[in-house]
Structures are given as structure tokens and as C-alpha cells.
Coordinates of C-alpha atoms in Angstrom, one line a residue:
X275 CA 0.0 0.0 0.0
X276 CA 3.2 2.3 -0.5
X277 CA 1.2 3.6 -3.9
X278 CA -0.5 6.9 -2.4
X279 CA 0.0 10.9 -2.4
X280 CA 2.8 10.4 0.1
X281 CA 4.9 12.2 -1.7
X282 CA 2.3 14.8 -2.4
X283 CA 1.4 15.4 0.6
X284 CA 5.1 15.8 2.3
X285 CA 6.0 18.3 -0.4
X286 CA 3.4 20.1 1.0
X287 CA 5.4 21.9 3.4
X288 CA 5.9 25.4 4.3
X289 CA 7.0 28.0 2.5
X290 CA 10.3 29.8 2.5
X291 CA 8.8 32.9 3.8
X292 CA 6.5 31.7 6.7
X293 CA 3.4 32.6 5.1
X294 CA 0.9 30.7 7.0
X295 CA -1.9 28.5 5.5
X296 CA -5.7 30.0 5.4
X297 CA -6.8 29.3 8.6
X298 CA -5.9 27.6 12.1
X299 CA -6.3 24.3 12.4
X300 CA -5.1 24.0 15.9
X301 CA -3.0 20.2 14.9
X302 CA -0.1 21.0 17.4
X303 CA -2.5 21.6 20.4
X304 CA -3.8 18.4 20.3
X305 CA -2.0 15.0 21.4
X306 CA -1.1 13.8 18.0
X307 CA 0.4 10.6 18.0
X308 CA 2.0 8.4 15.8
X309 CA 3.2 4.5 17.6
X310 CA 6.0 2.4 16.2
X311 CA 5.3 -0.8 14.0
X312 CA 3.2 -3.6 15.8
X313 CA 4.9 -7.1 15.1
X314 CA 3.6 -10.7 15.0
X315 CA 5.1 -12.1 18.4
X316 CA 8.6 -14.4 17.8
X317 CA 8.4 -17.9 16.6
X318 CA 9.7 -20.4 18.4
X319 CA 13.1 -19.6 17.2
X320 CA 12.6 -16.6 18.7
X321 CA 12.5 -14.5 15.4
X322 CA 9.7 -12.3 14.7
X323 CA 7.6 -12.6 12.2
X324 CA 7.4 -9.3 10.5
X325 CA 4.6 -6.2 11.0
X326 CA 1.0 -6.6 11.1
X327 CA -0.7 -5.4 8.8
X328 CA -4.8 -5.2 7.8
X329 CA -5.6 -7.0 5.0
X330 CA -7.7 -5.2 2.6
X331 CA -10.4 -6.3 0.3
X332 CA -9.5 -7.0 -3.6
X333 CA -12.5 -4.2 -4.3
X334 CA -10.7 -1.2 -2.1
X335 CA -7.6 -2.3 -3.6
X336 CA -8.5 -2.1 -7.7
X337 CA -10.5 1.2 -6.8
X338 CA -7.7 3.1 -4.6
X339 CA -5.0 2.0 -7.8
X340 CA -7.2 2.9 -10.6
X341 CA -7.8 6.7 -8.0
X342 CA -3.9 6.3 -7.9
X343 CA -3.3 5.9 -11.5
X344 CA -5.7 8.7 -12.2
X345 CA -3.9 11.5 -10.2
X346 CA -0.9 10.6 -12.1
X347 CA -2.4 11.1 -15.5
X348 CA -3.6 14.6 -14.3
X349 CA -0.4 15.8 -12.7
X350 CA 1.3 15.5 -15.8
X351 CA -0.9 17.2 -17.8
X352 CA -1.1 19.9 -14.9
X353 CA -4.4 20.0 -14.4
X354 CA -5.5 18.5 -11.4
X355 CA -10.2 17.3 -11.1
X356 CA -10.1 17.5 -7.7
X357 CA -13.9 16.6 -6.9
X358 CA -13.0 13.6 -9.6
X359 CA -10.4 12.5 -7.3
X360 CA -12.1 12.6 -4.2
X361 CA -15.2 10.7 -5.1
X362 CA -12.6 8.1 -6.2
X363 CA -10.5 8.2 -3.1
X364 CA -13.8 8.4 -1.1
X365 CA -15.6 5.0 -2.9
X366 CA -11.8 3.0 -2.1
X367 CA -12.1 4.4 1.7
X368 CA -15.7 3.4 1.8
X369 CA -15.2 0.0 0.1
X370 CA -12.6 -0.8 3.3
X371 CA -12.4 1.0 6.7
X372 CA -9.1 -0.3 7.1
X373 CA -7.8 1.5 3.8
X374 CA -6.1 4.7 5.7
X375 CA -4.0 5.6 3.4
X376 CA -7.1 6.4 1.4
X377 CA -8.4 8.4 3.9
X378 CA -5.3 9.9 4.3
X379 CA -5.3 11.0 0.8
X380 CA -8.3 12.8 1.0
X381 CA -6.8 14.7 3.6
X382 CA -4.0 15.4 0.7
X383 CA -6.4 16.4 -1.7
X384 CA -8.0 18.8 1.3
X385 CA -4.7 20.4 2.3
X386 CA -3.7 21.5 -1.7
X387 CA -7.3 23.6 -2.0
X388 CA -6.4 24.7 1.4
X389 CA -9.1 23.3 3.4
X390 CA -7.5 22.8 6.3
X391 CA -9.7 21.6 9.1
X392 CA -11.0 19.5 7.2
X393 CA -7.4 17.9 5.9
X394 CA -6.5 18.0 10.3
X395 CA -9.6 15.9 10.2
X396 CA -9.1 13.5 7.8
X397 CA -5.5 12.8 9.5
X398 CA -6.4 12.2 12.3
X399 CA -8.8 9.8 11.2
X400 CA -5.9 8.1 8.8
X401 CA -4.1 7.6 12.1
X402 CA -7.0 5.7 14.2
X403 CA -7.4 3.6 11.3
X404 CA -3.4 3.1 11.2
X405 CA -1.3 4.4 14.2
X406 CA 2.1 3.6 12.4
X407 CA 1.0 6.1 9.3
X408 CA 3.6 8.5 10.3
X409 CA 3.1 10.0 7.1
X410 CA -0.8 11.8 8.3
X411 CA 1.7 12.4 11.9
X412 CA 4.1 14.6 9.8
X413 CA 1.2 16.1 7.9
X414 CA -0.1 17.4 11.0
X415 CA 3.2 18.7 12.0
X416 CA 4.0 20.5 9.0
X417 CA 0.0 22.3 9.2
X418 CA 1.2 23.1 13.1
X419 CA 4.4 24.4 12.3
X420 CA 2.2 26.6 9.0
X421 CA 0.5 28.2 11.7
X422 CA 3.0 29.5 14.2
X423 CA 2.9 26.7 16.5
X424 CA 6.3 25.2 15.6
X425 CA 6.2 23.7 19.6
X426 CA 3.3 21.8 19.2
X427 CA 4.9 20.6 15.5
X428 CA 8.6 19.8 16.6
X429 CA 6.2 17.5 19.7
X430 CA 4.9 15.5 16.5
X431 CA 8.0 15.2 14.7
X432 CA 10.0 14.2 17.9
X433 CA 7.4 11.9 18.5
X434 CA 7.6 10.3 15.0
X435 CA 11.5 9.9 15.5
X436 CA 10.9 8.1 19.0
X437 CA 9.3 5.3 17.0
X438 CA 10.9 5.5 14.2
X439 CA 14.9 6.9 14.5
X440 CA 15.5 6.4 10.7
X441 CA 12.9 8.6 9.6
X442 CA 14.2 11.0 7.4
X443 CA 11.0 13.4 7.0
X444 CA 10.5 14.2 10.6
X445 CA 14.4 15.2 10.5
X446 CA 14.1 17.3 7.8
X447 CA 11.3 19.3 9.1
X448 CA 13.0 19.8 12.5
X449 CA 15.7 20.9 10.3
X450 CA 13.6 23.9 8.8
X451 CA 12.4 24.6 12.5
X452 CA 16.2 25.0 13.3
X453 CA 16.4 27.2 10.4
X454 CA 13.9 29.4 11.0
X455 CA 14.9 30.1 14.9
X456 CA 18.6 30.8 13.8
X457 CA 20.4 27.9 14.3
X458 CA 21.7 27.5 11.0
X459 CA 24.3 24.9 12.2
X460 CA 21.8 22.8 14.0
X461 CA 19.6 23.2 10.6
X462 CA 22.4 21.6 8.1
X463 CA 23.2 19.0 10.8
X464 CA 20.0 17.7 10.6
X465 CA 19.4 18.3 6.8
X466 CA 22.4 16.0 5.9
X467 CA 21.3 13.1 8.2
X468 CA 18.4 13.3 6.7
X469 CA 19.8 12.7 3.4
X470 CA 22.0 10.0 4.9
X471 CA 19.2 7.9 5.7
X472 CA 16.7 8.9 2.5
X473 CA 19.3 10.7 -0.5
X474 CA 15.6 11.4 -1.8
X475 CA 14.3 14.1 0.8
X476 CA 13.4 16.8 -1.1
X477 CA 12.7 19.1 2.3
X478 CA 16.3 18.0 3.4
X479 CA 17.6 19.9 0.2
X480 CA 15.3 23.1 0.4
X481 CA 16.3 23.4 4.1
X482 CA 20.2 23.4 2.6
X483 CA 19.3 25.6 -0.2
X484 CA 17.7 28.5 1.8
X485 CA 20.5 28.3 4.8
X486 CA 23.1 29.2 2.1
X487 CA 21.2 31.7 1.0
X488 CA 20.9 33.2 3.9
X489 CA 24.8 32.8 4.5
X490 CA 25.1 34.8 0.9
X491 CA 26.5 31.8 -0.4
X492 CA 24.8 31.7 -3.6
X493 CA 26.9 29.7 -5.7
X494 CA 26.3 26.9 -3.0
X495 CA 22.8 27.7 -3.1
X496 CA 22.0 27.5 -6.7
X497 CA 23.8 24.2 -6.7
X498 CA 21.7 22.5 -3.7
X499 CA 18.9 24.0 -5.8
X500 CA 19.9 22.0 -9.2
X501 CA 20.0 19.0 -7.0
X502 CA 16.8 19.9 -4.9
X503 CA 14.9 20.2 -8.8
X504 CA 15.7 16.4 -9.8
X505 CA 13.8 15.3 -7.3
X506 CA 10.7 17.6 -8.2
X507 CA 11.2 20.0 -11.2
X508 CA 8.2 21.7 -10.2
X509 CA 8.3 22.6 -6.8
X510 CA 7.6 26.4 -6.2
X511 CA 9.8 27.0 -3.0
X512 CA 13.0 25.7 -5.4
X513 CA 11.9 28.8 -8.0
X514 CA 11.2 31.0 -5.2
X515 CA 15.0 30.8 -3.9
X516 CA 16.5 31.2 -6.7
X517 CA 14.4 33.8 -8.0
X518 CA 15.7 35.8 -4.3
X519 CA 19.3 34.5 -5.1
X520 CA 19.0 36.3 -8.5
X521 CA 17.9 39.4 -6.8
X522 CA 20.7 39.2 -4.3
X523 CA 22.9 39.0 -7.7
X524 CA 21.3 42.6 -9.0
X525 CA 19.5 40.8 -11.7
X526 CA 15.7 41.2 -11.5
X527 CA 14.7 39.9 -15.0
X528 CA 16.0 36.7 -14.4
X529 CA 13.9 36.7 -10.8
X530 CA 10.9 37.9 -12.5
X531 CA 10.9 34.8 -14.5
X532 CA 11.7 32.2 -11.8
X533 CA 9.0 33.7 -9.3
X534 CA 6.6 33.7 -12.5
X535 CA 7.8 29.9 -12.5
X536 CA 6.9 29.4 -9.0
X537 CA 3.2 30.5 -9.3
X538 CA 2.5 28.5 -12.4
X539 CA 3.6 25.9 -10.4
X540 CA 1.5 26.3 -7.9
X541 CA -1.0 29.5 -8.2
X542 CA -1.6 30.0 -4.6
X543 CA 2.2 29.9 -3.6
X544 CA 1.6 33.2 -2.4
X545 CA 5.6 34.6 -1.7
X546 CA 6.2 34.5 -4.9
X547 CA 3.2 36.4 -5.6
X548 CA 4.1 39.0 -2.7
X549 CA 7.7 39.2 -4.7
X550 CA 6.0 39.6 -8.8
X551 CA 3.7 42.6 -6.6
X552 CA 6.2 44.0 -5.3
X553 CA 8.6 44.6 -8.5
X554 CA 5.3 45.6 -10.4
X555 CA 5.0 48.5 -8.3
X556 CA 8.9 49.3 -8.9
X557 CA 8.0 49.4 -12.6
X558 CA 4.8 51.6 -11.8
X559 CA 2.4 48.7 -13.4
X560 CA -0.4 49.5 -10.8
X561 CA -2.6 46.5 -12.9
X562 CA -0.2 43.7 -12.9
X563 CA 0.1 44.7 -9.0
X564 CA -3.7 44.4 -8.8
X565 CA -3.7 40.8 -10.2
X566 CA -1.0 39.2 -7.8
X567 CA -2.9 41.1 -5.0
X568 CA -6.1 39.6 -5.7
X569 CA -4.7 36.2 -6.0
X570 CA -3.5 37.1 -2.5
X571 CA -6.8 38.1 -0.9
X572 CA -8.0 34.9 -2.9
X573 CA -6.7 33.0 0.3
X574 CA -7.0 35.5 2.2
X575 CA -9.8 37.9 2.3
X576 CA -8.4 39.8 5.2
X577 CA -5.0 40.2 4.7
X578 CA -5.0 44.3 5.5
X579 CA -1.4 44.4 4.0
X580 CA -2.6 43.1 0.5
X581 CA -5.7 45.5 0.9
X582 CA -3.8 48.2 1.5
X583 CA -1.5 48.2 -1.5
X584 CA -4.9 47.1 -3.3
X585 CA -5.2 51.0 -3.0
X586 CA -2.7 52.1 -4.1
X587 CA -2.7 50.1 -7.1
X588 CA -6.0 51.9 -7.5
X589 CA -4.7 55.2 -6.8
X590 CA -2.1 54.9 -9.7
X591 CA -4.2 53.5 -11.9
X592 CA -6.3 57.1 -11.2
X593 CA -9.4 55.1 -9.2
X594 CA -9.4 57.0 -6.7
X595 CA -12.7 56.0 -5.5
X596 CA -12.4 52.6 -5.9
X597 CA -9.3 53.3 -3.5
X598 CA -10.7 54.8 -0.8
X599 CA -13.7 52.0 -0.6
X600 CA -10.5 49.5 -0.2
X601 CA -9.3 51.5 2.4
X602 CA -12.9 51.8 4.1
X603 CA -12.5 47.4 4.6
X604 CA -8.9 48.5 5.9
X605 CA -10.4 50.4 8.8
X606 CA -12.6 48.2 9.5
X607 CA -10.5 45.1 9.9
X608 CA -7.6 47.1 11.8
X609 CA -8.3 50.8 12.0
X610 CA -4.8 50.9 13.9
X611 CA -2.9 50.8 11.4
X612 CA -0.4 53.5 10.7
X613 CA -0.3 53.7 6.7
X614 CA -4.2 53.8 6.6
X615 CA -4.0 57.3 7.7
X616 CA -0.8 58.1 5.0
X617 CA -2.8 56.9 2.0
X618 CA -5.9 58.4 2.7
X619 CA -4.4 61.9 3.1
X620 CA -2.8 61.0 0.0
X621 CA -6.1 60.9 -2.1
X622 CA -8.0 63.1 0.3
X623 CA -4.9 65.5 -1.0
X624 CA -5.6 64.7 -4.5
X625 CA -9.1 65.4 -4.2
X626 CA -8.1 69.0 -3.0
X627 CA -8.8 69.3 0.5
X628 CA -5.1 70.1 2.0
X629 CA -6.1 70.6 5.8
X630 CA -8.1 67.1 6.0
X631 CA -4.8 65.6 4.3
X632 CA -2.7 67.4 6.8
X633 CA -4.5 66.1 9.9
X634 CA -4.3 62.6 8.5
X635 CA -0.6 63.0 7.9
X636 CA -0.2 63.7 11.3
X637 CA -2.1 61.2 12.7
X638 CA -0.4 58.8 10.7
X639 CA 3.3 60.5 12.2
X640 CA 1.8 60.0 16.0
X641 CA 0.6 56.3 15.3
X642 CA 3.8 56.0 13.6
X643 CA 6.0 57.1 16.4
X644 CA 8.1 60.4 15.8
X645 CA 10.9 58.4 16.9
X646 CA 10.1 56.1 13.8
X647 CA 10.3 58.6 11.3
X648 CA 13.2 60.4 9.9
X649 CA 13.0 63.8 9.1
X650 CA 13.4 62.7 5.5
X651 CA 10.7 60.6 5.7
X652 CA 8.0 61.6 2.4
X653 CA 5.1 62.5 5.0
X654 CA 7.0 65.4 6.1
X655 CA 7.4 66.4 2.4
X656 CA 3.6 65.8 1.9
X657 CA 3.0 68.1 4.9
X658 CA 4.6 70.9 3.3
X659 CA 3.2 70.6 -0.1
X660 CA -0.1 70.7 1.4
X661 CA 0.6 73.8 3.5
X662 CA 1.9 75.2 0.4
X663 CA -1.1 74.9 -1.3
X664 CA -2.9 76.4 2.2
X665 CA -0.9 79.3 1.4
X666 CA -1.0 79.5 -2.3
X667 CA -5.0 80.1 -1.9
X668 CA -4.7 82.3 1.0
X669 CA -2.6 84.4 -1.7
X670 CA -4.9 83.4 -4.8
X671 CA -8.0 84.5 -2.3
X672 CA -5.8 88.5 -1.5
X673 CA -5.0 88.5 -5.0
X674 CA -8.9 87.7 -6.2
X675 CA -10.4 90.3 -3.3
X676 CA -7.7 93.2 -5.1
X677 CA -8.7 92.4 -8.5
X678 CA -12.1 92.5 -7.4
X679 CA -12.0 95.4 -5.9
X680 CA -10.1 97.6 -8.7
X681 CA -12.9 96.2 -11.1
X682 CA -15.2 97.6 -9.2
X683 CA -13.6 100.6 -9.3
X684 CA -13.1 100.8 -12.9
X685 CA -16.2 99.7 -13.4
X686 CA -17.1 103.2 -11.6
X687 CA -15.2 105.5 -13.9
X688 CA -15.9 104.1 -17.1
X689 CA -20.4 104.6 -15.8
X690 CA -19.2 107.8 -14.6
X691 CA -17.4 108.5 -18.2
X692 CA -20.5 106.9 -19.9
X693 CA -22.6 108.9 -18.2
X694 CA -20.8 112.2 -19.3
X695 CA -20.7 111.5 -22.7
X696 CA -24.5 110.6 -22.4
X697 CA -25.1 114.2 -21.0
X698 CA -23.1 115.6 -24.0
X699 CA -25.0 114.1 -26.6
X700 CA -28.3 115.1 -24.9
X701 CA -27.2 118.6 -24.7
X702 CA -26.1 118.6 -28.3
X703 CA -29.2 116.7 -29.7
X704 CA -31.3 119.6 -27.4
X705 CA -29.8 122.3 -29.4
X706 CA -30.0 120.9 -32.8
X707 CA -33.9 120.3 -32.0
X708 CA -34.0 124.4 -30.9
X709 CA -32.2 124.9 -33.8
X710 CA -34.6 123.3 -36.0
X711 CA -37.7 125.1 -34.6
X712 CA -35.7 128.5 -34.7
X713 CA -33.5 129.0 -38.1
X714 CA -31.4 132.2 -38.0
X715 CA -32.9 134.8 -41.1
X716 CA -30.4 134.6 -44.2
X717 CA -29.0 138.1 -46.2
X718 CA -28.4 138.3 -49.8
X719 CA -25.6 139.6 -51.8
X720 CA -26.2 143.4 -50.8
X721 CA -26.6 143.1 -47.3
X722 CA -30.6 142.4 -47.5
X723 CA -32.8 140.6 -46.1
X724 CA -32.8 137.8 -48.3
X725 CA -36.2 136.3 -49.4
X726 CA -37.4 132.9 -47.4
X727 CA -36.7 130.1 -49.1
X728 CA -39.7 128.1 -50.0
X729 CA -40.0 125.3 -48.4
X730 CA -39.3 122.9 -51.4
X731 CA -42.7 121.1 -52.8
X732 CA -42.9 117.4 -51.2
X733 CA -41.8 114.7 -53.0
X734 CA -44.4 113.2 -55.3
X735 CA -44.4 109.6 -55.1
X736 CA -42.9 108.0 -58.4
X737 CA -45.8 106.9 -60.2
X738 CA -45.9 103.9 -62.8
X739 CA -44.0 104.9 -65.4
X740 CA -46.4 105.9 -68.7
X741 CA -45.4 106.2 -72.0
X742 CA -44.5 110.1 -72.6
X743 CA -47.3 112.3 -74.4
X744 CA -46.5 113.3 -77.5
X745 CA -45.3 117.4 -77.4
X746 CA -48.3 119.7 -78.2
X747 CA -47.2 121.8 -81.2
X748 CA -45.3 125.3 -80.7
X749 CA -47.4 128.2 -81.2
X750 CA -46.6 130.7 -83.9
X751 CA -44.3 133.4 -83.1
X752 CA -46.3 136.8 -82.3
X753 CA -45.7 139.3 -84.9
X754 CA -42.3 141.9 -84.1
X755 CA -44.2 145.5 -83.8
X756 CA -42.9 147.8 -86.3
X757 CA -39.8 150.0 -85.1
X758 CA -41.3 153.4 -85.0
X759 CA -40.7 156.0 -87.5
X760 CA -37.9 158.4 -87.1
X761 CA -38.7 161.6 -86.4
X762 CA -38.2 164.3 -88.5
X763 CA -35.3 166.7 -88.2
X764 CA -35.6 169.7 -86.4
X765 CA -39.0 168.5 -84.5
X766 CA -40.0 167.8 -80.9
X767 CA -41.1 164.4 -80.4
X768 CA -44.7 164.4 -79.3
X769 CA -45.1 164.3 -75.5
X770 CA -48.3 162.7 -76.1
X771 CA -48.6 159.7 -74.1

């Protein structure tokens, strides 16, 4: 029965950056246990006869293989049906009670969509069908130590290795515990005796990988790294480190590609996510930030961080409504925190309301801490331009109020001006009219009175034209009276009238 997501399900481990899984399952509070192998009692020889083990029915048998042999097929195409899977896994579990390992599949299936009470649940039931399934035991451990409680997860793995000292899993993982307290000695110690006992522990070879990383030794890094990716070339953590190694090595593009690497690998590996978010705001591509932070707040609704910079993705994609609605879930979820009050008085100084964005500022210094802040620390710089633009329309407002006022002013003198000129022409229209009624008497030539001048007929209104009547003849000349007869000489002309 060696044939089940084993494998799967130890790879399912934590992730290089702590990030917890989706919710608490509380596996390290409870008294997980995992017991050693029972064995047939010695023959008379006094040799034992091996480990007990159920037997299973033929039927639970054909139908966990052919669930088996169907997971495979999907994994290598990438796609993974997981309802298909676990009505298979399900019908082998119900066709024998004593079939844990497909119970503890199930749990597998559970723990990758990140349901994890109900994979918890479906462990511990794997180990009350079959105490010595140490693989459900570390399971458990590694959701524990996922969740903070790395006390109640190095309990389970100690407890595995008091059963069963060769186990290289439980090893491993204590290995990455080591790590992430800051004993890096302790953590290699452990990491290469797990690899003494199992050459094939993948979580032995990540522990390695991210110790020398964090040692700066990258070359030895990236080499545990190629080794770690023949055992699973498609494990995000392996991408992940090498994409922070490249980093380290001032070369982003090639960490762009191995972080974009690790979330095809797995979409919900969310550091790798955190890491593509973060450079995407370096490059100011406020939409490619948006997607990585929604895939994010996919498992986790009310992560405030990813909210927040949900915002200011908005923000610099010029949704500034849209912004401050993502800031009102901030507020509600942790109205604490210190930023809040920095990005709001951002956009509420955007929106043009300087003294609001001032008195956010400050609140965001005080939750902040002065003590926290440098004094070239942005707010300070934000805090000025909006006093400067407190100023500018104290000035604007002076300036307007003059402007104003000499308007109306000018607006005096030019009705006065009108006004005058209106007089004038009143005065001269006055005295034309007086003039009219009143002409002054006209001389002629001599000095005289001169005759009125008739007024001249009015105008006769053109009538239709008609042809022109012929001319009336001429009269006759009158006759010339005769010149009178000279008188003659030496005679008085006749006074006779």
C-alpha cells in the first residue's frame, strides 16, 4: 500500500517565507500521535515474524490504484479534477475501513485547495485507522508548524523519531524549524542526516538551499537547488529561492521569471506572488500589482497588508474611489494601522482638501511614532506641499479680493465716463432740436434781407411709369411790332402819351 500521495502530501510543506496557511487548524495543540510498528510475536526460534498489517479487500484495492493511476495522469498534464479524485479516493475508503491511506489522501487532496480543518480531520482519522502512518503524523506537524505553533509541530516530529529513528522526513522538518529560529548549524546537521538515511528528501535539500542563502552563499545555493529540482522540477519553494538568489545578484529579470515559475507551479504559492507585486509596483504597473494582490486576498480575504497596497494600485491607476472604498474594509479590519491614515491623506490631498490631508498626515506620524520617522521621511514632504497649497489660496483669495475690488472701481469710472458723454449728446441733440424750430434769417448779396426760401414742394411719389405724351405743337411766333418811325429833323417828339 506504498502507492499513495505520500509524496504529495510531504512536499506540502511550508513555505520559504513563513506565510501561513488560510486558517488555524489548531494540529499542534492536540495529542497527536503516531506509535511504532506492531509485530507478529517471535516464533519459536525466537524470530519475529514481521509487521501486522490489515488486510484489505480486492474491491478497495482495484479502486484506490485505478484513484492512484488517475492522479498521475492529471499531474502530468497539470491539471489536477479535484472533486474527480475525491469521489474516487472516497468510494476506495468506503469500500474498506481499514484502507487509511485512502483516507489519508483525502486529507492530501483537502490540504492543496487549502481546506485545512477538514485535511487535520481526515489525519487524524488516517491515524485511528493506522497508528504507524507517520506520514498523516508529519502532515499534521508541518499544518502546526504553517500556523506558528512550531512547539506543538517539533512534539509530532520528535514523537515520530521516537518510533521510528531512521525517519528522514521528521528530521528534515525539524531541520527547517532549526532554520527558522537561527540555528543554521543545528539546521544543516540535521538536513544532511536526513539525506544520509533517504538521498531522496526533497525538504532536506530546500532546508540546505535556503540556509546558504541566507549565509550569501549563492553559488552553493543554486547548486543544492539543481540538485533539490531532480527530485521535483516543479516545486515552487525551489523557484522562489532562486528567484531571491538572482535578486541578491542585482539581476531582477531573471527573478521575474523564476518567481513567475513558481506560481505557475503552484497558483496559490503566495511569496512568490508577494515578490512579482512588489517589482510591479517598482515598474509603476499598478494593474499587474492588482492581479498578484487579488490572488493574495483569494486565500485571504483579510490580509489588510494586500488590501492596502490594493489601493494604491488603484490610486495609480487614477481610481481613486475605488481606492478609498478598499481603504474603508482597511479600517474596519484594523483601523490601527499607521499607513491607513498616510494613503488616505494622500487621495484626500488629490481630491483637493489640503487641511483634511494634513490632519491625516499627522495622525499617521503619532501612530507612527516620531521616533520612527526620519525627518526625511516623504510625510514630512507631503505636509509641506499641502501647507503650500494652504498658502497659495490664502494668496490666490488676496489676490482675487484686489482684483475685485479695482474692477469695481473701474467699473465706476468708465459709468461715470458713460454717463458724461451721455449728457453731452443730450445737450447737443437739445440744441439741434431748438435749432430746427428756430432757423437764423439769411441776407443776400447786398446786405438784405434775403427772401425765405420756399420750403421745397414734397416729394411726389414716383408713379408707374407711362409712356411720354407726345409734345403739343409750338405756337406761332407773335408778330415783331414795327420800329417806329424816325422823327423828323428839327421837331420835338410828341409828349403825347
Amino acid at each position: 500500500m506504498n502507492r499513495s500521495l505520500l509524496a504529495a502530501a510531504v512536499s506540502f510543506g511550508l513555505s520559504v517565507s513563513g506565510c501561513a496557511t488560510t486558517s488555524s487548524s489548531g494540529a499542534g495543540e492536540t495529542k497527536t500521535r503516531v506509535t511504532g510498528p506492531r509485530v507478529q510475536q517471535v516464533n519459536a526460534n525466537g524470530d519475529a515474524q514481521g509487521e501486522v498489517v490489515p488486510q484489505i479487500s480486492s474491491k478497495a484495492k482495484l479502486i484506490f490504484d485505478d484513484a492512484l493511476k488517475s492522479y498521475d495522469t492529471q499531474k502530468k498534464k497539470g491539471t489536477i479534477d479535484y472533486p474527480g479524485l475525491e469521489k474516487r479516493f472516497r468510494a476506495a475508503a468506503d469500500a474498506d475501513p481499514n484502507l487509511a491511506e485512502a483516507t489519508y489522501n483525502l486529507g492530501v487532496l483537502a490540504d492543496r485547495q487549502g481546506k485545512t480543518k477538514e485535511a487535520v480531520a481526515l489525519y487524524k482519522q488516517a491515524l485511528e485507522q493506522k497508528p504507524t502512518l507517520r506520514q498523516a503524523a508529519e502532515n499534521l506537524g508541518v499544518i502546526a508548524q504553517n500556523n506558528g505553533d512550531e512547539a506543538g509541530a517539533t512534539r509530532i516530529y520528535t514523537d515520530i523519531l521516537n518510533n521510528y529513528p531512521d525517519d528522514a522526513g521528521s528530521r528534515a522538518r525539524l531541520a527547517e524549524i532549526s532554520r527558522r529560529k537561527g540555528d543554521l548549524d543545528k539546521a544543516i546537521e540535521l538536513s544532511r542526516e536526513a539525506l544520509f538515511r533517504d538521498p531522496k528528501t526533497l525538504q532536506a535539500y530546500k532546508t540546505m538551499m535556503q540556509v546558504y542563502y541566507e549565509q550569501k552563499q549563492f553559488s552553493l545555493a543554486r547548486l543544492i537547488a539543481l540538485r533539490a529540482s531532480k527530485l521535483d522540477d516543479a516545486d515552487p519553494e525551489i523557484f522562489y529561492t532562486l528567484g531571491l538568489i538572482n535578486l541578491a545578484e542585482k539581476d531582477p529579470a531573471k527573478a521575474r521569471a523564476q518567481f513567475k515559475r513558481a506560481v505557475e507551479a503552484r497558483p496559490d504559492f503566495l511569496p512568490a506572488h508577494y515578490q512579482l507585486c512588489q517589482m510591479a509596483f517598482e515598474k509603476e504597473d499598478y494593474q499587474g500589482a492588482e492581479e498578484h494582490l487579488r490572488r493574495i486576498l483569494q486565500t485571504n480575504g483579510k490580509n489588510t497588508d494586500a488590501l492596502l497596497n490594493l489601493g494604491v494600485a488603484y490610486k495609480g491607476m487614477g481610481q481613486l474611489d475605488k481606492a478609498m472604498a478598499t481603504y474603508d474594509e482597511v479600517q474596519k479590519l484594523n483601523a490601527e494601522m499607521p499607513e491607513l491614515y498616510l494613503n488616505r491623506g494622500i487621495i484626500i490631498a488629490i481630491k483637493g482638501d489640503p487641511d483634511k490631508a494634513i490632519t491625516l498626515f499627522k495622525t499617521y506620524i503619532a501612530r507612527k511614532g516620531e521616533a520612527g520617522l526620519g525627518m526625511d521621511h516623504p510625510v514630512h514632504k507631503l505636509i509641506e506641499e499641502q501647507e503650500a497649497v494652504l498658502k497659495q489660496r490664502e494668496e490666490d483669495k488676496r489676490i482675487a479680493a484686489e482684483a475685485a475690488k479695482m474692477e469695481e472701481e473701474m467699473k465706476k469710472v468708465e459709468a461715470a465716463a458713460a454717463e458724461e458723454e451721455r449728457k453731452k449728446k443730450e445737450e447737443e441733440f437739445q440744441k439741434q432740436k431748438q435749432d430746427a424750430k428756430n432757423p437764423p434769417a439769411k441776407t443776400d448779396a447786398k446786405g438784405g434781407a434775403a427772401a425765405p426760401v420756399a420750403a421745397p414742394p414734397p416729394e411726389k411719389k414716383e408713379e408707374a411709369k407711362k409712356p411720354a405724351p407726345a409734345p403739343a405743337p409750338a405756337p406761332a411766333p407773335a408778330a415783331k411790332p414795327a420800329a417806329p418811325a424816325p422823327a423828323p429833323k428839327g421837331e420835338e417828339p410828341d409828349d403825347g402819351l
